[in-house]
Amino acid sequence: MLSKHQTTHSQQDYLEAVLVLEKENGDARVNDIAKSVGVGKSSASIAIRNLRELGFVEHGHYGAVVLTKTGREVATEIHHRHMVLHRFLVDQLGLPEDIAEQDACQMEHVVSARFMKRLIKFLEFASECPLGGVFWDEERDTYVCYIRENSTEDET
Amino acid sequence: MLSKHQTTHSQQDYLEAVLVLEKENGDARVNDIAKSVGVGKSSASIAIRNLRELGFVEHGHYGAVVLTKTGREVATEIHHRHMVLHRFLVDQLGLPEDIAEQDACQMEHVVSARFMKRLIKFLEFASECPLGGVFWDEERDTYVCYIRENSTEDET
DNA sequence: CTTGAAAGTTTGAGCTAACAAACTATAGTT
DNA sequence: AACTATAGTTTGTTAGCTCAAACTTTCAAG
C-alpha cells in the first residue's frame, strides 16, 4: 500500500496517532495513543515496542513516543491520505462528517498510490472547473449540477 | 462493514470467489477457490470448513462447495460492491483496469453501506446529468469537463 | 482392477494483533 | 519521606489467517 517502508495497517494507525497527538498535545504518550487508536494500553505498549525495534519511533522507558525520520514519513503520508479521502467523502459525495471519518480511516490503508494521485487531481479539477460542478442536495436527497454564468466553451 | 451476517474480510473473499466460480465454471472446487483467492489449498480447505460450520456454504467431503441462502446474500452483496467500485474507478476516475481491480478488491471490504449508497447515486447522476460531465483525458493527463448541446437551465 | 496424478484434508508451526490481569515505575500531594 | 493515583510494562491467552509437508481420497487411463 504505502510507497517504501512496508508497514501493517495497524502499525500505520499507531504512527498516524503519534503524529496527530504530537500536534494536538505536543506529546504522544502510550496511554493517549491507546485511546486514540481504540485499543487497551497493553496492546499499545507492545505495538510501540515493535515500532521502536523497527526504527519508526524512539521511546525511552516511561517516556514520550517520538517519530523518527522514516516513522514521520509513513505517518505523514497516511495522514495526508486520510485528509484527502475525508475531503472527497464530504465535499464531493456529501457524506456526513462521522461516516466520512470512519470510511477514510479504513480506506487510507488499502487504496493504491495511483488511486490517490487521481483522486487528488479529481478534487482539484472539481474545485477549479470553470464550467460548473456537482454537489449533494440534502433536501432533495439527490445530486445536483450547475453551470457557472460566464462559461462559453464546450470543453476545458 | 456488511449489513447483517458478520464476516471477516477473508471470509468475504472466499464467499465472493465461490459465487464467481459458480457462474464461470458452474462449479466451485476447493482448488479453484484457492487459486482465485490467491492462497494455498490447505488454507482454502480450512477456510471452507469454517464457512460450512458457520452456515455460509455446504460442502460434502471431496465435493463441490455450494453457497447457502445466507452465504449467497453475503457473496452477492460483496460482489455488487466490487462491481460498483470498479465502475467508479474506471469510468469516473479513469484508472486502468488492473489498478481498479486491485483497489476495488480491497475497498469492497472496508467501505460503509452509506458510502456505497451515495457512490451508486453519484454514478447514476454522472451518467444521466443533462448538463454534461467530467472524464479523464489520458492524452493531456488531466480531467476534462463538457457541456451537452441543448442544456438551457442553470440547475437540475 | 490396479495405479498414478490430481484434488482435498490434516497436522504442526508461525505471524499479527488483541485482551485482561498482574506487576512496576513515576510524579504529585501531603 | 511516605503514599497514592496514574502511566507503563510484562505475561499468558485467544483468535484469525497463512504456509509447507505429509497424508488420504477420488477418478480416469491403461
Short mmCIF file of C-alpha atoms (C1' of nucleotides) in Angstrom, two decimals:
data_model
loop_
_atom_site.label_atom_id
_atom_site.label_comp_id
_atom_site.label_asym_id
_atom_site.label_seq_id
_atom_site.Cartn_x
_atom_site.Cartn_y
_atom_site.Cartn_z
CA MET A 1 0.00 0.00 0.00
CA LEU A 2 2.50 2.61 1.15
CA SER A 3 5.39 3.55 -1.12
CA LYS A 4 8.52 2.39 0.67
CA HIS A 5 8.72 1.38 4.37
CA GLN A 6 6.41 -1.61 4.48
CA THR A 7 4.09 -1.46 7.47
CA THR A 8 0.88 -3.18 8.53
CA HIS A 9 -2.46 -1.36 8.72
CA SER A 10 -2.25 -1.50 12.48
CA GLN A 11 1.23 0.00 12.54
CA GLN A 12 0.07 2.77 10.23
CA ASP A 13 -2.75 3.56 12.65
CA TYR A 14 -0.32 3.85 15.56
CA LEU A 15 2.09 6.05 13.62
CA GLU A 16 -0.70 8.34 12.48
CA ALA A 17 -1.94 8.59 16.07
CA VAL A 18 1.53 9.62 17.24
CA LEU A 19 1.67 12.33 14.58
CA VAL A 20 -1.73 13.73 15.49
CA LEU A 21 -1.10 13.63 19.25
CA GLU A 22 2.23 15.38 18.75
CA LYS A 23 0.40 18.22 17.01
CA GLU A 24 -2.55 18.38 19.41
CA ASN A 25 -0.81 17.74 22.74
CA GLY A 26 2.81 18.46 21.86
CA ASP A 27 3.42 15.00 23.24
CA ALA A 28 2.49 11.39 22.43
CA ARG A 29 2.10 9.13 25.47
CA VAL A 30 1.30 5.43 25.31
CA ASN A 31 -1.99 5.87 27.11
CA ASP A 32 -3.19 8.57 24.75
CA ILE A 33 -2.08 6.54 21.76
CA ALA A 34 -4.11 3.61 23.05
CA LYS A 35 -7.22 5.77 23.44
CA SER A 36 -6.70 7.36 20.04
CA VAL A 37 -6.32 4.02 18.26
CA GLY A 38 -9.08 2.45 20.35
CA VAL A 39 -7.19 -0.41 21.99
CA GLY A 40 -6.08 -1.29 25.52
CA LYS A 41 -2.86 0.21 26.82
CA SER A 42 -1.14 -3.16 26.88
CA SER A 43 -1.72 -3.50 23.14
CA ALA A 44 -0.40 -0.01 22.53
CA SER A 45 2.66 -0.64 24.68
CA ILE A 46 3.55 -3.76 22.70
CA ALA A 47 2.85 -2.06 19.36
CA ILE A 48 5.11 0.87 20.25
CA ARG A 49 7.86 -1.51 21.32
CA ASN A 50 7.67 -3.17 17.90
CA LEU A 51 7.70 0.18 16.11
CA ARG A 52 10.78 1.13 18.12
CA GLU A 53 12.55 -2.10 17.18
CA LEU A 54 11.68 -1.44 13.54
CA GLY A 55 13.07 2.10 13.73
CA PHE A 56 9.84 4.03 13.30
CA VAL A 57 9.78 5.66 16.74
CA GLU A 58 12.02 6.41 19.68
CA HIS A 59 10.73 5.68 23.12
CA GLY A 60 12.62 5.76 26.41
CA HIS A 61 11.15 3.69 29.24
CA TYR A 62 8.15 5.55 30.63
CA GLY A 63 8.79 8.46 28.31
CA ALA A 64 7.08 10.12 25.34
CA VAL A 65 6.94 8.44 21.93
CA VAL A 66 8.73 10.36 19.19
CA LEU A 67 8.65 9.67 15.45
CA THR A 68 11.95 9.00 13.66
CA LYS A 69 12.56 10.33 10.16
CA THR A 70 11.15 7.22 8.48
CA GLY A 71 8.34 6.98 11.03
CA ARG A 72 7.35 10.54 10.24
CA GLU A 73 7.37 9.81 6.52
CA VAL A 74 4.92 6.95 6.94
CA ALA A 75 2.75 8.90 9.38
CA THR A 76 2.51 12.00 7.21
CA GLU A 77 1.71 10.01 4.10
CA ILE A 78 -1.08 8.12 5.86
CA HIS A 79 -2.41 11.29 7.40
CA HIS A 80 -2.35 13.03 4.06
CA ARG A 81 -4.35 10.17 2.56
CA HIS A 82 -6.78 10.46 5.42
CA MET A 83 -7.39 14.14 4.80
CA VAL A 84 -7.75 13.78 1.04
CA LEU A 85 -10.20 10.89 1.38
CA HIS A 86 -12.14 12.75 4.04
CA ARG A 87 -12.41 15.77 1.80
CA PHE A 88 -13.62 13.65 -1.10
CA LEU A 89 -16.25 11.94 1.03
CA VAL A 90 -17.59 15.18 2.50
CA ASP A 91 -17.14 17.74 -0.29
CA GLN A 92 -17.79 15.54 -3.28
CA LEU A 93 -20.07 12.75 -2.09
CA GLY A 94 -21.72 14.88 0.59
CA LEU A 95 -21.43 12.26 3.34
CA PRO A 96 -21.82 13.38 6.98
CA GLU A 97 -18.62 14.01 8.94
CA ASP A 98 -18.78 10.95 11.16
CA ILE A 99 -19.41 8.49 8.33
CA ALA A 100 -16.67 10.12 6.24
CA GLU A 101 -14.30 9.80 9.17
CA GLN A 102 -15.00 6.09 9.58
CA ASP A 103 -14.61 5.34 5.89
CA ALA A 104 -11.47 7.45 5.48
CA CYS A 105 -9.89 5.62 8.44
CA GLN A 106 -10.33 2.31 6.67
CA MET A 107 -9.69 3.34 3.08
CA GLU A 108 -6.43 5.14 3.85
CA HIS A 109 -4.72 1.79 4.42
CA VAL A 110 -5.90 -0.07 1.35
CA VAL A 111 -6.06 2.25 -1.66
CA SER A 112 -3.20 2.36 -4.14
CA ALA A 113 -0.85 5.29 -4.77
CA ARG A 114 -2.29 5.53 -8.29
CA PHE A 115 -5.78 5.93 -6.86
CA MET A 116 -4.66 8.68 -4.50
CA LYS A 117 -2.95 10.64 -7.27
CA ARG A 118 -6.08 10.51 -9.39
CA LEU A 119 -8.36 11.39 -6.54
CA ILE A 120 -6.28 14.47 -5.80
CA LYS A 121 -6.46 15.55 -9.44
CA PHE A 122 -10.19 14.88 -9.41
CA LEU A 123 -10.72 17.08 -6.38
CA GLU A 124 -8.52 19.83 -7.79
CA PHE A 125 -10.42 19.76 -11.03
CA ALA A 126 -13.80 19.79 -9.30
CA SER A 127 -12.88 22.92 -7.36
CA GLU A 128 -11.37 24.70 -10.34
CA CYS A 129 -13.60 23.67 -13.24
CA PRO A 130 -14.80 26.87 -14.93
CA LEU A 131 -17.97 25.31 -16.35
CA GLY A 132 -19.65 24.23 -13.12
CA GLY A 133 -19.84 21.22 -10.85
CA VAL A 134 -21.82 18.65 -8.91
CA PHE A 135 -22.91 18.66 -5.28
CA TRP A 136 -25.17 16.70 -2.96
CA ASP A 137 -28.53 18.28 -2.18
CA GLU A 138 -29.56 17.07 1.27
CA GLU A 139 -33.11 18.45 0.91
CA ARG A 140 -33.90 16.67 -2.31
CA ASP A 141 -31.78 13.62 -1.45
CA THR A 142 -30.07 13.70 -4.84
CA TYR A 143 -27.05 15.09 -6.63
CA VAL A 144 -27.39 18.37 -8.46
CA CYS A 145 -25.22 20.02 -11.09
CA TYR A 146 -24.85 23.64 -12.04
CA ILE A 147 -23.21 25.74 -14.76
CA ARG A 148 -21.26 28.88 -13.97
CA GLU A 149 -22.57 32.10 -15.50
CA ASN A 150 -19.88 33.09 -17.98
CA SER A 151 -18.92 29.72 -19.39
CA THR A 152 -18.88 29.90 -23.17
CA GLU A 153 -16.85 26.93 -24.42
CA ASP A 154 -17.93 23.31 -24.67
CA GLU A 155 -14.77 21.78 -23.26
CA THR A 156 -11.89 22.68 -20.96
CA MET B 1 -19.00 -3.50 7.13
CA LEU B 2 -21.67 -5.78 5.73
CA SER B 3 -25.30 -5.31 6.74
CA LYS B 4 -26.16 -8.41 8.76
CA HIS B 5 -24.17 -11.68 8.81
CA GLN B 6 -20.87 -10.57 10.32
CA THR B 7 -17.93 -11.97 8.39
CA THR B 8 -14.21 -11.26 8.18
CA HIS B 9 -12.60 -9.76 5.07
CA SER B 10 -11.04 -13.09 4.33
CA GLN B 11 -14.34 -14.93 4.58
CA GLN B 12 -15.92 -12.38 2.26
CA ASP B 13 -13.19 -13.06 -0.29
CA TYR B 14 -13.85 -16.79 -0.18
CA LEU B 15 -17.61 -16.36 -0.50
CA GLU B 16 -17.21 -14.00 -3.43
CA ALA B 17 -14.85 -16.46 -5.10
CA VAL B 18 -17.42 -19.25 -4.73
CA LEU B 19 -20.08 -17.07 -6.33
CA VAL B 20 -17.87 -16.14 -9.28
CA LEU B 21 -16.64 -19.71 -9.84
CA GLU B 22 -20.21 -20.97 -9.74
CA LYS B 23 -21.08 -18.59 -12.55
CA GLU B 24 -17.92 -19.16 -14.59
CA ASN B 25 -17.41 -22.91 -14.11
CA GLY B 26 -20.84 -23.98 -12.89
CA ASP B 27 -18.91 -25.46 -10.00
CA ALA B 28 -16.75 -24.23 -7.10
CA ARG B 29 -13.96 -26.62 -6.11
CA VAL B 30 -11.54 -26.04 -3.24
CA ASN B 31 -8.55 -25.95 -5.56
CA ASP B 32 -10.08 -23.31 -7.81
CA ILE B 33 -11.19 -21.27 -4.82
CA ALA B 34 -7.61 -21.34 -3.51
CA LYS B 35 -6.24 -20.12 -6.86
CA SER B 36 -8.93 -17.47 -7.16
CA VAL B 37 -8.29 -16.09 -3.67
CA GLY B 38 -4.54 -16.47 -4.07
CA VAL B 39 -3.75 -18.82 -1.18
CA GLY B 40 -2.57 -22.40 -0.78
CA LYS B 41 -5.14 -25.17 -0.99
CA SER B 42 -4.69 -26.03 2.67
CA SER B 43 -5.73 -22.53 3.63
CA ALA B 44 -8.76 -22.71 1.37
CA SER B 45 -9.74 -26.10 2.75
CA ILE B 46 -9.68 -24.80 6.31
CA ALA B 47 -11.49 -21.59 5.37
CA ILE B 48 -14.26 -23.53 3.64
CA ARG B 49 -14.60 -25.81 6.65
CA ASN B 50 -15.12 -22.74 8.85
CA LEU B 51 -17.65 -21.27 6.43
CA ARG B 52 -19.51 -24.57 6.49
CA GLU B 53 -19.58 -24.62 10.29
CA LEU B 54 -20.88 -21.05 10.24
CA GLY B 55 -23.64 -21.95 7.78
CA PHE B 56 -22.44 -19.97 4.78
CA VAL B 57 -21.70 -22.93 2.50
CA GLU B 58 -22.45 -26.61 2.12
CA HIS B 59 -19.60 -28.91 1.30
CA GLY B 60 -19.61 -32.70 1.25
CA HIS B 61 -16.21 -34.35 1.68
CA TYR B 62 -14.30 -34.10 -1.60
CA GLY B 63 -17.28 -32.43 -3.25
CA ALA B 64 -18.20 -29.04 -4.69
CA VAL B 65 -18.75 -26.01 -2.46
CA VAL B 66 -22.26 -24.57 -2.62
CA LEU B 67 -23.49 -21.30 -1.14
CA THR B 68 -26.36 -21.41 1.35
CA LYS B 69 -29.03 -18.71 1.36
CA THR B 70 -27.13 -16.52 3.82
CA GLY B 71 -23.82 -17.29 2.13
CA ARG B 72 -25.27 -16.16 -1.16
CA GLU B 73 -26.54 -12.96 0.40
CA VAL B 74 -23.08 -12.04 1.65
CA ALA B 75 -21.41 -13.07 -1.60
CA THR B 76 -23.76 -11.12 -3.84
CA GLU B 77 -23.53 -8.01 -1.70
CA ILE B 78 -19.74 -8.10 -1.76
CA HIS B 79 -19.68 -8.78 -5.47
CA HIS B 80 -22.09 -5.95 -6.10
CA ARG B 81 -19.82 -3.62 -4.16
CA HIS B 82 -16.90 -4.86 -6.19
CA MET B 83 -18.59 -4.05 -9.46
CA VAL B 84 -19.80 -0.62 -8.39
CA LEU B 85 -16.38 0.34 -7.08
CA HIS B 86 -14.73 -0.98 -10.19
CA ARG B 87 -17.04 1.06 -12.35
CA PHE B 88 -16.35 4.20 -10.34
CA LEU B 89 -12.60 3.71 -10.56
CA VAL B 90 -12.62 3.09 -14.31
CA ASP B 91 -15.47 5.24 -15.62
CA GLN B 92 -15.20 8.18 -13.27
CA LEU B 93 -11.57 8.33 -12.19
CA GLY B 94 -10.25 6.84 -15.42
CA LEU B 95 -7.91 4.35 -13.73
CA PRO B 96 -6.58 1.41 -15.78
CA GLU B 97 -8.40 -1.91 -15.38
CA ASP B 98 -5.74 -3.72 -13.37
CA ILE B 99 -5.29 -0.93 -10.82
CA ALA B 100 -9.05 -0.53 -10.49
CA GLU B 101 -9.35 -4.26 -9.90
CA GLN B 102 -6.75 -4.21 -7.12
CA ASP B 103 -8.31 -1.23 -5.37
CA ALA B 104 -11.87 -2.49 -5.70
CA CYS B 105 -10.80 -5.82 -4.17
CA GLN B 106 -9.58 -4.05 -1.07
CA MET B 107 -12.16 -1.29 -0.77
CA GLU B 108 -15.16 -3.62 -1.06
CA HIS B 109 -14.45 -4.94 2.45
CA VAL B 110 -14.00 -1.68 4.29
CA VAL B 111 -16.39 0.97 2.98
CA SER B 112 -19.66 1.65 4.76
CA ALA B 113 -23.15 0.96 3.44
CA ARG B 114 -23.78 4.72 3.45
CA PHE B 115 -20.77 5.25 1.22
CA MET B 116 -21.95 2.62 -1.24
CA LYS B 117 -25.43 4.10 -1.49
CA ARG B 118 -24.00 7.54 -2.22
CA LEU B 119 -21.50 6.24 -4.71
CA ILE B 120 -24.27 4.49 -6.62
CA LYS B 121 -26.30 7.72 -6.72
CA PHE B 122 -23.20 9.60 -7.79
CA LEU B 123 -22.58 7.22 -10.69
CA GLU B 124 -26.24 7.28 -11.73
CA PHE B 125 -26.22 11.05 -11.70
CA ALA B 126 -22.98 11.27 -13.65
CA SER B 127 -24.38 9.09 -16.42
CA GLU B 128 -27.74 10.89 -16.54
CA CYS B 129 -26.85 14.51 -15.90
CA PRO B 130 -28.35 16.57 -18.77
CA LEU B 131 -25.84 19.39 -18.48
CA GLY B 132 -22.62 17.49 -19.11
CA GLY B 133 -19.94 15.67 -17.19
CA VAL B 134 -16.30 15.04 -16.35
CA PHE B 135 -13.90 12.46 -17.71
CA TRP B 136 -10.21 11.63 -17.61
CA ASP B 137 -8.20 12.66 -20.66
CA GLU B 138 -5.29 10.23 -20.95
CA GLU B 139 -3.53 12.33 -23.62
CA ARG B 140 -3.47 15.52 -21.63
CA ASP B 141 -3.10 13.75 -18.28
CA THR B 142 -5.90 15.79 -16.73
CA TYR B 143 -9.64 15.77 -16.15
CA VAL B 144 -11.87 17.48 -18.67
CA CYS B 145 -15.48 18.62 -18.47
CA TYR B 146 -18.01 19.21 -21.20
CA ILE B 147 -21.49 20.69 -21.59
CA ARG B 148 -24.18 18.99 -23.63
CA GLU B 149 -25.55 20.93 -26.59
CA ASN B 150 -29.13 21.71 -25.63
CA SER B 151 -28.74 22.44 -21.95
CA THR B 152 -30.54 25.67 -21.12
CA GLU B 153 -31.10 25.77 -17.36
CA ASP B 154 -28.59 26.57 -14.63
CA GLU B 155 -29.55 23.75 -12.28
CA THR B 156 -31.12 20.29 -12.35
"C1'" DC C 1 -8.68 -53.83 -11.38
"C1'" DT C 2 -4.78 -51.53 -10.37
"C1'" DT C 3 -2.20 -47.49 -10.24
"C1'" DG C 4 -0.73 -42.74 -10.57
"C1'" DA C 5 -1.96 -37.94 -10.85
"C1'" DA C 6 -4.86 -34.52 -9.14
"C1'" DA C 7 -7.87 -32.91 -5.58
"C1'" DG C 8 -8.73 -32.49 -0.86
"C1'" DT C 9 -7.56 -32.82 4.09
"C1'" DT C 10 -4.93 -32.81 8.33
"C1'" DT C 11 -1.14 -31.53 11.18
"C1'" DG C 12 2.13 -28.57 13.20
"C1'" DA C 13 4.10 -24.26 13.03
"C1'" DG C 14 4.46 -19.07 12.60
"C1'" DC C 15 2.81 -14.39 12.43
"C1'" DT C 16 -0.01 -10.32 13.73
"C1'" DA C 17 -2.83 -8.38 16.92
"C1'" DA C 18 -5.88 -8.02 20.54
"C1'" DC C 19 -7.25 -8.58 25.72
"C1'" DA C 20 -7.21 -8.97 30.94
"C1'" DA C 21 -4.65 -9.32 34.90
"C1'" DA C 22 -0.74 -8.72 37.49
"C1'" DC C 23 3.10 -6.08 38.16
"C1'" DT C 24 6.39 -1.85 38.25
"C1'" DA C 25 7.70 2.86 37.76
"C1'" DT C 26 6.66 7.94 38.03
"C1'" DA C 27 5.13 12.10 39.70
"C1'" DG C 28 2.49 14.93 42.62
"C1'" DT C 29 0.46 15.63 47.41
"C1'" DT C 30 0.63 15.84 51.92
"C1'" DA D 1 9.86 10.71 53.12
"C1'" DA D 2 5.71 8.06 52.51
"C1'" DC D 3 1.66 7.33 49.80
"C1'" DT D 4 -1.38 7.09 46.09
"C1'" DA D 5 -3.20 7.67 41.62
"C1'" DT D 6 -1.76 7.34 37.07
"C1'" DA D 7 1.09 5.66 33.42
"C1'" DG D 8 3.56 1.99 31.50
"C1'" DT D 9 5.06 -2.83 31.08
"C1'" DT D 10 5.00 -7.85 31.16
"C1'" DT D 11 2.81 -12.23 30.95
"C1'" DG D 12 -0.30 -15.59 29.37
"C1'" DT D 13 -4.16 -16.47 26.47
"C1'" DT D 14 -7.01 -16.21 22.41
"C1'" DA D 15 -8.35 -15.54 17.58
"C1'" DG D 16 -7.67 -15.26 12.59
"C1'" DC D 17 -5.09 -16.40 8.74
"C1'" DT D 18 -1.46 -18.41 6.35
"C1'" DC D 19 2.04 -21.96 4.95
"C1'" DA D 20 4.59 -26.44 3.93
"C1'" DA D 21 4.62 -31.15 4.39
"C1'" DA D 22 2.53 -35.38 4.99
"C1'" DC D 23 -1.39 -37.94 4.30
"C1'" DT D 24 -5.99 -39.63 2.11
"C1'" DT D 25 -9.48 -39.85 -1.31
"C1'" DT D 26 -11.15 -39.78 -5.98
"C1'" DC D 27 -11.17 -40.67 -10.72
"C1'" DA D 28 -9.74 -41.81 -15.13
"C1'" DA D 29 -6.39 -44.37 -18.16
"C1'" DG D 30 -4.38 -48.36 -19.15
#
